[in-house]
CSV table of C-alpha atoms (C1' of nucleotides) in Angstrom, one decimal:
chain,number,residue,atom,x,y,z
T,1,UNK,CA,181.9,182.1,188.2
T,2,UNK,CA,181.0,180.2,185.3
T,3,UNK,CA,181.7,178.9,182.1
T,4,UNK,CA,179.8,181.3,180.3
T,5,UNK,CA,182.4,182.8,177.1
T,6,UNK,CA,181.2,186.0,175.7
T,7,UNK,CA,182.0,185.6,172.3
T,8,UNK,CA,179.4,182.4,172.2
T,9,UNK,CA,177.1,184.9,173.7
T,10,UNK,CA,174.7,185.3,170.5
T,11,UNK,CA,172.9,188.7,172.0
T,12,UNK,CA,176.7,189.8,171.8
T,13,UNK,CA,178.0,188.1,169.1
T,14,UNK,CA,175.1,190.0,166.6
T,15,UNK,CA,175.3,192.7,168.2
T,16,UNK,CA,178.6,193.8,166.9
T,17,UNK,CA,178.5,191.8,163.8
T,18,UNK,CA,175.5,193.8,163.4
T,19,UNK,CA,177.1,196.7,163.8
T,20,UNK,CA,180.6,195.8,161.8
T,21,UNK,CA,178.5,195.0,158.7
T,22,UNK,CA,176.2,197.9,158.3
T,23,UNK,CA,179.2,200.5,158.7
T,24,UNK,CA,181.0,198.6,156.8
T,25,UNK,CA,178.1,198.8,154.0
T,26,UNK,CA,177.0,202.5,155.5
T,27,UNK,CA,180.3,203.9,154.2
T,28,UNK,CA,178.9,202.8,150.4
T,29,UNK,CA,176.2,205.2,150.7
T,30,UNK,CA,176.6,207.5,153.5
T,31,UNK,CA,178.2,210.4,152.1
T,32,UNK,CA,178.0,210.0,149.4
T,33,UNK,CA,174.6,210.5,148.7
T,34,UNK,CA,174.0,211.7,152.4
T,35,UNK,CA,171.2,209.2,153.7
T,36,UNK,CA,171.8,207.3,157.8
T,37,UNK,CA,171.7,203.6,158.3
T,38,UNK,CA,168.2,204.8,159.4
T,39,UNK,CA,167.1,205.7,156.5
T,40,UNK,CA,168.2,203.3,154.4
T,41,UNK,CA,166.0,200.9,155.9
T,42,UNK,CA,163.2,202.9,155.0
T,43,UNK,CA,164.1,203.5,151.4
T,44,UNK,CA,165.0,199.9,151.1
T,45,UNK,CA,161.5,199.1,153.1
T,46,UNK,CA,159.8,200.9,149.7
T,47,UNK,CA,161.7,199.9,147.3
T,48,UNK,CA,160.6,196.2,148.3
T,49,UNK,CA,156.8,197.3,149.0
T,50,UNK,CA,156.0,200.0,146.9
T,51,UNK,CA,154.5,201.9,149.7
T,52,UNK,CA,154.2,201.3,153.2
T,53,UNK,CA,153.3,202.4,156.3
T,54,UNK,CA,155.4,203.7,159.3
T,55,UNK,CA,153.5,200.5,161.5
T,56,UNK,CA,154.8,198.1,159.4
T,57,UNK,CA,158.8,199.1,158.7
T,58,UNK,CA,158.9,199.6,162.8
T,59,UNK,CA,157.7,196.2,163.3
T,60,UNK,CA,159.9,194.1,160.5
T,61,UNK,CA,162.9,196.4,160.8
T,62,UNK,CA,162.2,197.0,164.4
T,63,UNK,CA,163.3,200.3,164.6
T,64,UNK,CA,161.1,202.7,167.3
T,65,UNK,CA,158.1,204.2,165.7
T,66,UNK,CA,159.9,207.4,166.7
T,67,UNK,CA,162.8,206.1,165.0
T,68,UNK,CA,161.3,205.3,161.4
T,69,UNK,CA,158.8,208.3,161.7
T,70,UNK,CA,161.8,210.7,161.8
T,71,UNK,CA,163.5,208.8,159.5
T,72,UNK,CA,161.0,209.6,156.7
T,73,UNK,CA,160.6,212.8,157.6
T,74,UNK,CA,164.2,213.5,156.5
T,75,UNK,CA,163.6,211.6,153.8
T,76,UNK,CA,160.8,214.0,152.8
T,77,UNK,CA,162.6,216.6,153.5
T,78,UNK,CA,165.0,215.6,151.0
T,79,UNK,CA,162.5,214.9,148.2
T,80,UNK,CA,163.5,211.6,148.1
T,81,UNK,CA,159.8,209.7,149.9
T,82,UNK,CA,156.3,211.1,149.7
T,83,UNK,CA,154.1,211.1,152.9
T,84,UNK,CA,150.1,211.2,152.4
T,85,UNK,CA,147.5,209.6,154.6
T,86,UNK,CA,145.5,206.4,153.5
T,87,UNK,CA,141.5,207.8,152.5
T,88,UNK,CA,140.3,204.6,154.1
T,89,UNK,CA,141.9,204.9,157.2
T,90,UNK,CA,143.4,208.7,157.5
T,91,UNK,CA,145.4,207.5,160.7
T,92,UNK,CA,147.8,205.8,158.5
T,93,UNK,CA,150.4,207.1,156.9
T,94,UNK,CA,151.1,205.6,153.4
T,95,UNK,CA,155.3,206.3,152.2
T,96,UNK,CA,156.5,206.2,149.2
T,97,UNK,CA,159.5,206.1,146.7
T,98,UNK,CA,159.5,210.4,144.5
T,99,UNK,CA,161.3,209.0,140.9
T,100,UNK,CA,164.5,211.3,143.1
T,101,UNK,CA,163.8,208.4,145.7
T,102,UNK,CA,163.5,205.1,143.3
T,103,UNK,CA,166.7,206.7,141.4
T,104,UNK,CA,168.5,206.2,144.7
T,105,UNK,CA,167.5,203.2,145.5
T,106,UNK,CA,168.8,202.3,141.3
T,107,UNK,CA,172.3,203.7,142.4
T,108,UNK,CA,172.4,202.1,146.2
T,109,UNK,CA,171.3,198.5,145.5
T,110,UNK,CA,174.1,197.6,143.1
T,111,UNK,CA,177.0,198.3,146.0
T,112,UNK,CA,174.3,196.3,148.1
T,113,UNK,CA,174.6,193.9,146.2
T,114,UNK,CA,178.4,193.7,145.9
T,115,UNK,CA,178.1,193.8,149.3
T,116,UNK,CA,176.4,190.9,150.4
T,117,UNK,CA,178.7,189.1,147.6
T,118,UNK,CA,181.8,190.6,149.6
T,119,UNK,CA,180.8,189.2,152.8
T,120,UNK,CA,179.4,185.0,151.5
T,121,UNK,CA,182.6,185.6,149.2
T,122,UNK,CA,184.2,186.0,153.0
T,123,UNK,CA,182.4,183.0,154.5
T,124,UNK,CA,181.9,180.8,151.7
T,125,UNK,CA,178.6,179.4,150.1
T,126,UNK,CA,177.9,176.6,152.3
T,127,UNK,CA,178.4,179.2,155.6
T,128,UNK,CA,177.0,181.4,153.6
T,129,UNK,CA,173.8,180.0,153.0
T,130,UNK,CA,173.5,177.7,156.8
T,131,UNK,CA,173.8,181.9,158.6
T,132,UNK,CA,171.2,182.8,156.1
T,133,UNK,CA,168.7,180.0,156.7
T,134,UNK,CA,169.7,180.2,160.7
T,135,UNK,CA,168.7,183.9,160.6
T,136,UNK,CA,165.2,183.4,158.4
T,137,UNK,CA,164.9,180.6,161.7
T,138,UNK,CA,165.5,183.4,164.3
T,139,UNK,CA,163.6,185.6,162.4
T,140,UNK,CA,160.5,183.7,162.7
T,141,UNK,CA,160.7,182.6,166.2
T,142,UNK,CA,160.5,179.4,165.7
T,143,UNK,CA,162.8,176.1,165.0
T,144,UNK,CA,160.7,175.6,161.5
C,1,UNK,CA,164.5,195.9,138.6
C,2,UNK,CA,166.3,193.3,140.6
C,3,UNK,CA,166.4,190.4,143.0
C,4,UNK,CA,167.5,192.5,145.6
C,5,UNK,CA,165.7,191.6,148.9
C,6,UNK,CA,166.0,193.2,151.5
C,7,UNK,CA,165.0,189.9,154.3
C,8,UNK,CA,168.1,188.3,152.9
C,9,UNK,CA,170.3,191.3,153.2
C,10,UNK,CA,173.1,190.7,155.4
C,11,UNK,CA,174.1,194.2,156.8
C,12,UNK,CA,169.5,194.5,157.7
C,13,UNK,CA,169.1,190.9,158.7
C,14,UNK,CA,172.1,190.9,161.3
C,15,UNK,CA,171.0,194.1,162.0
C,16,UNK,CA,167.5,194.0,162.6
C,17,UNK,CA,168.1,190.5,165.0
C,18,UNK,CA,171.0,191.8,167.0
C,19,UNK,CA,168.3,194.7,167.8
C,20,UNK,CA,166.0,191.8,169.1
C,21,UNK,CA,168.1,189.9,171.0
C,22,UNK,CA,169.2,192.1,172.8
C,23,UNK,CA,166.8,194.8,173.7
C,24,UNK,CA,165.0,190.7,174.5
C,25,UNK,CA,167.5,190.5,176.9
C,26,UNK,CA,168.3,193.7,178.4
C,27,UNK,CA,164.5,193.7,179.5
C,28,UNK,CA,165.9,191.0,181.6
C,29,UNK,CA,168.6,192.8,183.7
C,30,UNK,CA,167.4,196.9,182.4
C,31,UNK,CA,165.1,197.5,185.2
C,32,UNK,CA,166.3,195.4,187.3
C,33,UNK,CA,169.5,196.3,187.9
C,34,UNK,CA,168.9,199.9,186.4
C,35,UNK,CA,172.1,199.7,183.5
C,36,UNK,CA,171.9,199.6,180.4
C,37,UNK,CA,173.0,197.8,177.2
C,38,UNK,CA,176.3,199.4,176.3
C,39,UNK,CA,176.7,199.4,179.9
C,40,UNK,CA,176.6,195.3,180.0
C,41,UNK,CA,178.7,195.0,177.9
C,42,UNK,CA,181.4,196.8,179.4
C,43,UNK,CA,181.1,194.9,182.4
C,44,UNK,CA,180.5,191.6,180.6
C,45,UNK,CA,184.0,192.7,178.9
C,46,UNK,CA,185.8,192.9,182.7
C,47,UNK,CA,184.0,189.8,184.2
C,48,UNK,CA,185.6,187.7,180.6
C,49,UNK,CA,189.1,189.0,181.5
C,50,UNK,CA,189.7,190.3,185.0
C,51,UNK,CA,191.2,193.7,183.7
C,52,UNK,CA,191.2,195.6,180.5
C,53,UNK,CA,191.1,198.9,178.9
C,54,UNK,CA,188.9,201.4,176.6
C,55,UNK,CA,191.3,200.9,173.9
C,56,UNK,CA,190.1,196.8,173.9
C,57,UNK,CA,186.1,196.7,174.7
C,58,UNK,CA,186.3,199.5,171.5
C,59,UNK,CA,188.1,197.0,169.0
C,60,UNK,CA,186.6,194.4,170.2
C,61,UNK,CA,182.9,194.6,171.0
C,62,UNK,CA,182.7,197.1,168.0
C,63,UNK,CA,181.4,200.4,170.3
C,64,UNK,CA,182.8,203.5,169.5
C,65,UNK,CA,185.9,204.7,172.0
C,66,UNK,CA,183.4,207.5,173.7
C,67,UNK,CA,180.8,205.2,174.0
C,68,UNK,CA,182.6,203.0,176.4
C,69,UNK,CA,184.1,205.6,178.1
C,70,UNK,CA,181.5,206.5,179.2
C,71,UNK,CA,179.5,203.6,180.2
C,72,UNK,CA,182.5,202.9,182.0
C,73,UNK,CA,182.3,207.2,183.9
C,74,UNK,CA,178.7,205.5,184.5
C,75,UNK,CA,178.9,201.9,185.9
C,76,UNK,CA,182.0,203.4,188.2
C,77,UNK,CA,180.1,207.0,188.9
C,78,UNK,CA,177.8,203.3,190.6
C,79,UNK,CA,180.3,202.0,192.4
C,80,UNK,CA,180.2,199.1,189.7
C,81,UNK,CA,183.8,199.3,188.6
C,82,UNK,CA,187.3,200.9,188.6
C,83,UNK,CA,189.2,202.8,186.5
C,84,UNK,CA,192.9,203.3,187.1
C,85,UNK,CA,195.6,204.0,185.4
C,86,UNK,CA,198.2,201.8,184.6
C,87,UNK,CA,201.7,202.2,185.8
C,88,UNK,CA,203.7,201.2,183.4
C,89,UNK,CA,201.6,203.3,180.5
C,90,UNK,CA,199.5,206.1,182.3
C,91,UNK,CA,198.1,207.0,179.0
C,92,UNK,CA,196.1,203.0,179.6
C,93,UNK,CA,192.8,203.1,182.0
C,94,UNK,CA,193.0,199.7,183.7
C,95,UNK,CA,189.4,198.9,184.2
C,96,UNK,CA,188.5,196.1,186.6
C,97,UNK,CA,185.0,195.3,188.6
C,98,UNK,CA,184.8,196.0,192.5
C,99,UNK,CA,183.1,193.8,194.3
C,100,UNK,CA,179.5,195.3,194.1
C,101,UNK,CA,180.2,194.9,190.4
C,102,UNK,CA,181.5,191.3,190.4
C,103,UNK,CA,178.0,190.3,192.0
C,104,UNK,CA,176.3,192.3,189.6
C,105,UNK,CA,177.5,189.8,186.9
C,106,UNK,CA,177.0,187.2,188.8
C,107,UNK,CA,173.1,188.0,188.8
C,108,UNK,CA,172.8,188.5,185.3
C,109,UNK,CA,174.2,185.7,183.7
C,110,UNK,CA,172.4,183.3,185.1
C,111,UNK,CA,169.8,185.3,183.2
C,112,UNK,CA,172.2,185.3,180.4
C,113,UNK,CA,172.7,182.0,180.5
C,114,UNK,CA,169.2,180.9,180.2
C,115,UNK,CA,168.1,183.6,177.2
C,116,UNK,CA,170.9,181.8,175.2
C,117,UNK,CA,169.2,178.1,176.6
C,118,UNK,CA,165.8,179.8,175.7
C,119,UNK,CA,167.4,180.9,171.7
C,120,UNK,CA,169.1,178.0,171.2
C,121,UNK,CA,166.0,175.9,171.8
C,122,UNK,CA,164.3,177.8,169.7
C,123,UNK,CA,166.7,176.5,166.9
C,124,UNK,CA,167.6,174.0,167.0
C,125,UNK,CA,170.8,172.5,167.9
C,126,UNK,CA,172.0,172.5,164.5
C,127,UNK,CA,171.0,175.6,163.5
C,128,UNK,CA,172.1,176.9,166.8
C,129,UNK,CA,176.1,175.5,166.3
C,130,UNK,CA,175.8,176.5,162.6
C,131,UNK,CA,175.1,179.8,163.2
C,132,UNK,CA,177.6,180.1,165.7
C,133,UNK,CA,180.0,179.2,163.3
C,134,UNK,CA,178.8,181.2,161.1
C,135,UNK,CA,179.5,184.3,162.9
C,136,UNK,CA,183.0,183.1,164.3
C,137,UNK,CA,183.9,183.0,160.9
C,138,UNK,CA,182.8,186.2,160.1
C,139,UNK,CA,184.3,187.5,163.0
C,140,UNK,CA,187.4,186.7,161.8
C,141,UNK,CA,187.1,187.9,158.1
C,142,UNK,CA,185.6,190.8,159.3
C,143,UNK,CA,187.8,195.0,159.0
C,144,UNK,CA,189.5,195.3,162.2
H,1,DG,C1',218.0,213.4,173.5
H,2,DC,C1',214.3,215.3,171.0
H,3,DA,C1',210.5,217.8,168.0
H,4,DA,C1',207.2,214.5,165.1
H,5,DT,C1',204.1,211.3,165.3
H,6,DT,C1',200.7,208.1,167.1
H,7,DT,C1',198.7,206.7,170.5
H,8,DC,C1',194.8,206.5,174.1
H,9,DG,C1',191.1,208.4,176.9
H,10,DT,C1',187.7,212.5,177.5
H,11,DT,C1',185.1,216.0,176.4
H,12,DG,C1',182.2,219.5,173.0
H,13,DC,C1',178.8,219.9,170.5
H,14,DA,C1',175.5,219.1,167.5
H,15,DC,C1',171.8,214.9,166.5
H,16,DT,C1',169.9,211.0,167.1
H,17,DT,C1',167.6,207.9,170.0
H,18,DG,C1',164.0,205.5,173.2
H,19,DC,C1',160.0,206.7,176.1
H,20,DA,C1',156.0,208.1,177.5
H,21,DA,C1',152.4,211.3,176.0
H,22,DT,C1',149.8,213.9,173.2
H,23,DG,C1',145.7,214.4,169.6
H,24,DA,C1',143.6,212.2,165.5
H,25,DA,C1',141.3,208.8,163.6
H,26,DT,C1',139.4,203.9,163.6
H,27,DG,C1',136.6,199.7,166.0
H,28,DC,C1',134.6,197.6,169.2
H,29,DC,C1',129.6,196.9,172.1
H,30,DG,C1',125.8,198.0,175.0
M,1,DC,C1',123.8,205.7,167.7
M,2,DG,C1',127.2,206.9,171.8
M,3,DG,C1',130.9,206.1,175.0
M,4,DC,C1',135.4,204.0,175.6
M,5,DA,C1',139.2,201.5,174.2
M,6,DT,C1',142.5,200.5,170.7
M,7,DT,C1',145.4,202.0,166.9
M,8,DC,C1',149.2,205.2,164.1
M,9,DA,C1',152.0,208.9,164.1
M,10,DT,C1',154.0,212.9,165.8
M,11,DT,C1',156.1,214.9,168.8
M,12,DG,C1',158.5,217.1,174.6
M,13,DC,C1',162.4,216.0,176.4
M,14,DA,C1',166.3,214.0,178.6
M,15,DA,C1',169.7,210.8,177.7
M,16,DG,C1',172.5,208.7,174.7
M,17,DT,C1',175.5,208.5,170.5
M,18,DG,C1',178.9,209.7,167.3
M,19,DC,C1',182.1,212.6,165.1
M,20,DA,C1',185.8,215.6,165.4
M,21,DA,C1',189.1,217.7,168.4
M,22,DC,C1',191.7,217.6,172.4
M,23,DG,C1',195.7,216.9,175.7
M,24,DA,C1',198.2,213.8,177.5
M,25,DA,C1',202.2,210.2,177.2
M,26,DA,C1',204.1,207.1,174.8
M,27,DT,C1',207.1,205.9,170.4
M,28,DT,C1',209.6,206.6,166.7
M,29,DG,C1',212.7,208.3,163.4
M,30,DC,C1',217.1,211.2,163.3
DNA sequence: GCAATTTCGTTGCACTTGCAATGAATGCCG
DNA sequence: CGGCATTCATTGCAAGTGCAACGAAATTGC
């Protein structure tokens, strides 16, 4: 009964755009390299942080830990990552890229940069950086 | 190797935030009203446009048409929407809210506005409108 | 007017996902 | 030290999802 406009509702807007961009980008690696979005996300994390636990990806990427766990299992089965239990805390699983995994990431990263550039071109530099800034702020949870 | 920073990669950033906000918001209606995110999205569309086809929601909300179709089936089973075939074009299915559906939407909308307000408060007005503006722009420039 | 093509929504099927429960390992605190 | 609570990652299971295939209906081009 009110002035609610779906197209301006943030969760909706974010979901639509996330779906579109993730899908658009995944088209670039999906069939060519045979990995899914969830798997790419795990790989990307590993390429950033070297060796990471399931828990950390779960928290940072907002993926359910079972989703991370299973994506990791699939990647391991493909020989792209290694899983070994941390000797200091044997509950933890240390994920890391294998050589093949690193090689794959190195093939995908240029695609990621290209896609990023294309999106920025669509937006224009001013809006692009404003978007980035706002998204970062939202992530932190505050207005700082 | 490169200057790729996952936290600044747009598809990733959007996916993380979309997941977080959708989940956070859905917590407000999910168990209370027993509907899922997909179902809420269909309801929200109907509340905006009166009577809509599956195809339109599919296109605008970036939901697979089977996802829309099945969400609609579940909503119909719950008596929240009505499905009738368009007499002018009998391939089309016209979705519309039932009275019960309208009543449910009227209960959820205040929650949506409250959540929206909270997010805006987190961001601050300047960033909030910048975000909105950028997201709108991305929507227009994207693929259909 | 009719065959070929396109559009629309649904469905079969394999796979993924979310959630809760589990097992293993650690931390806590008396 | 020893029991209890907590933290991790995995897994069972039901439900949801994506994709391709399908049937029905409309549109196109001849």
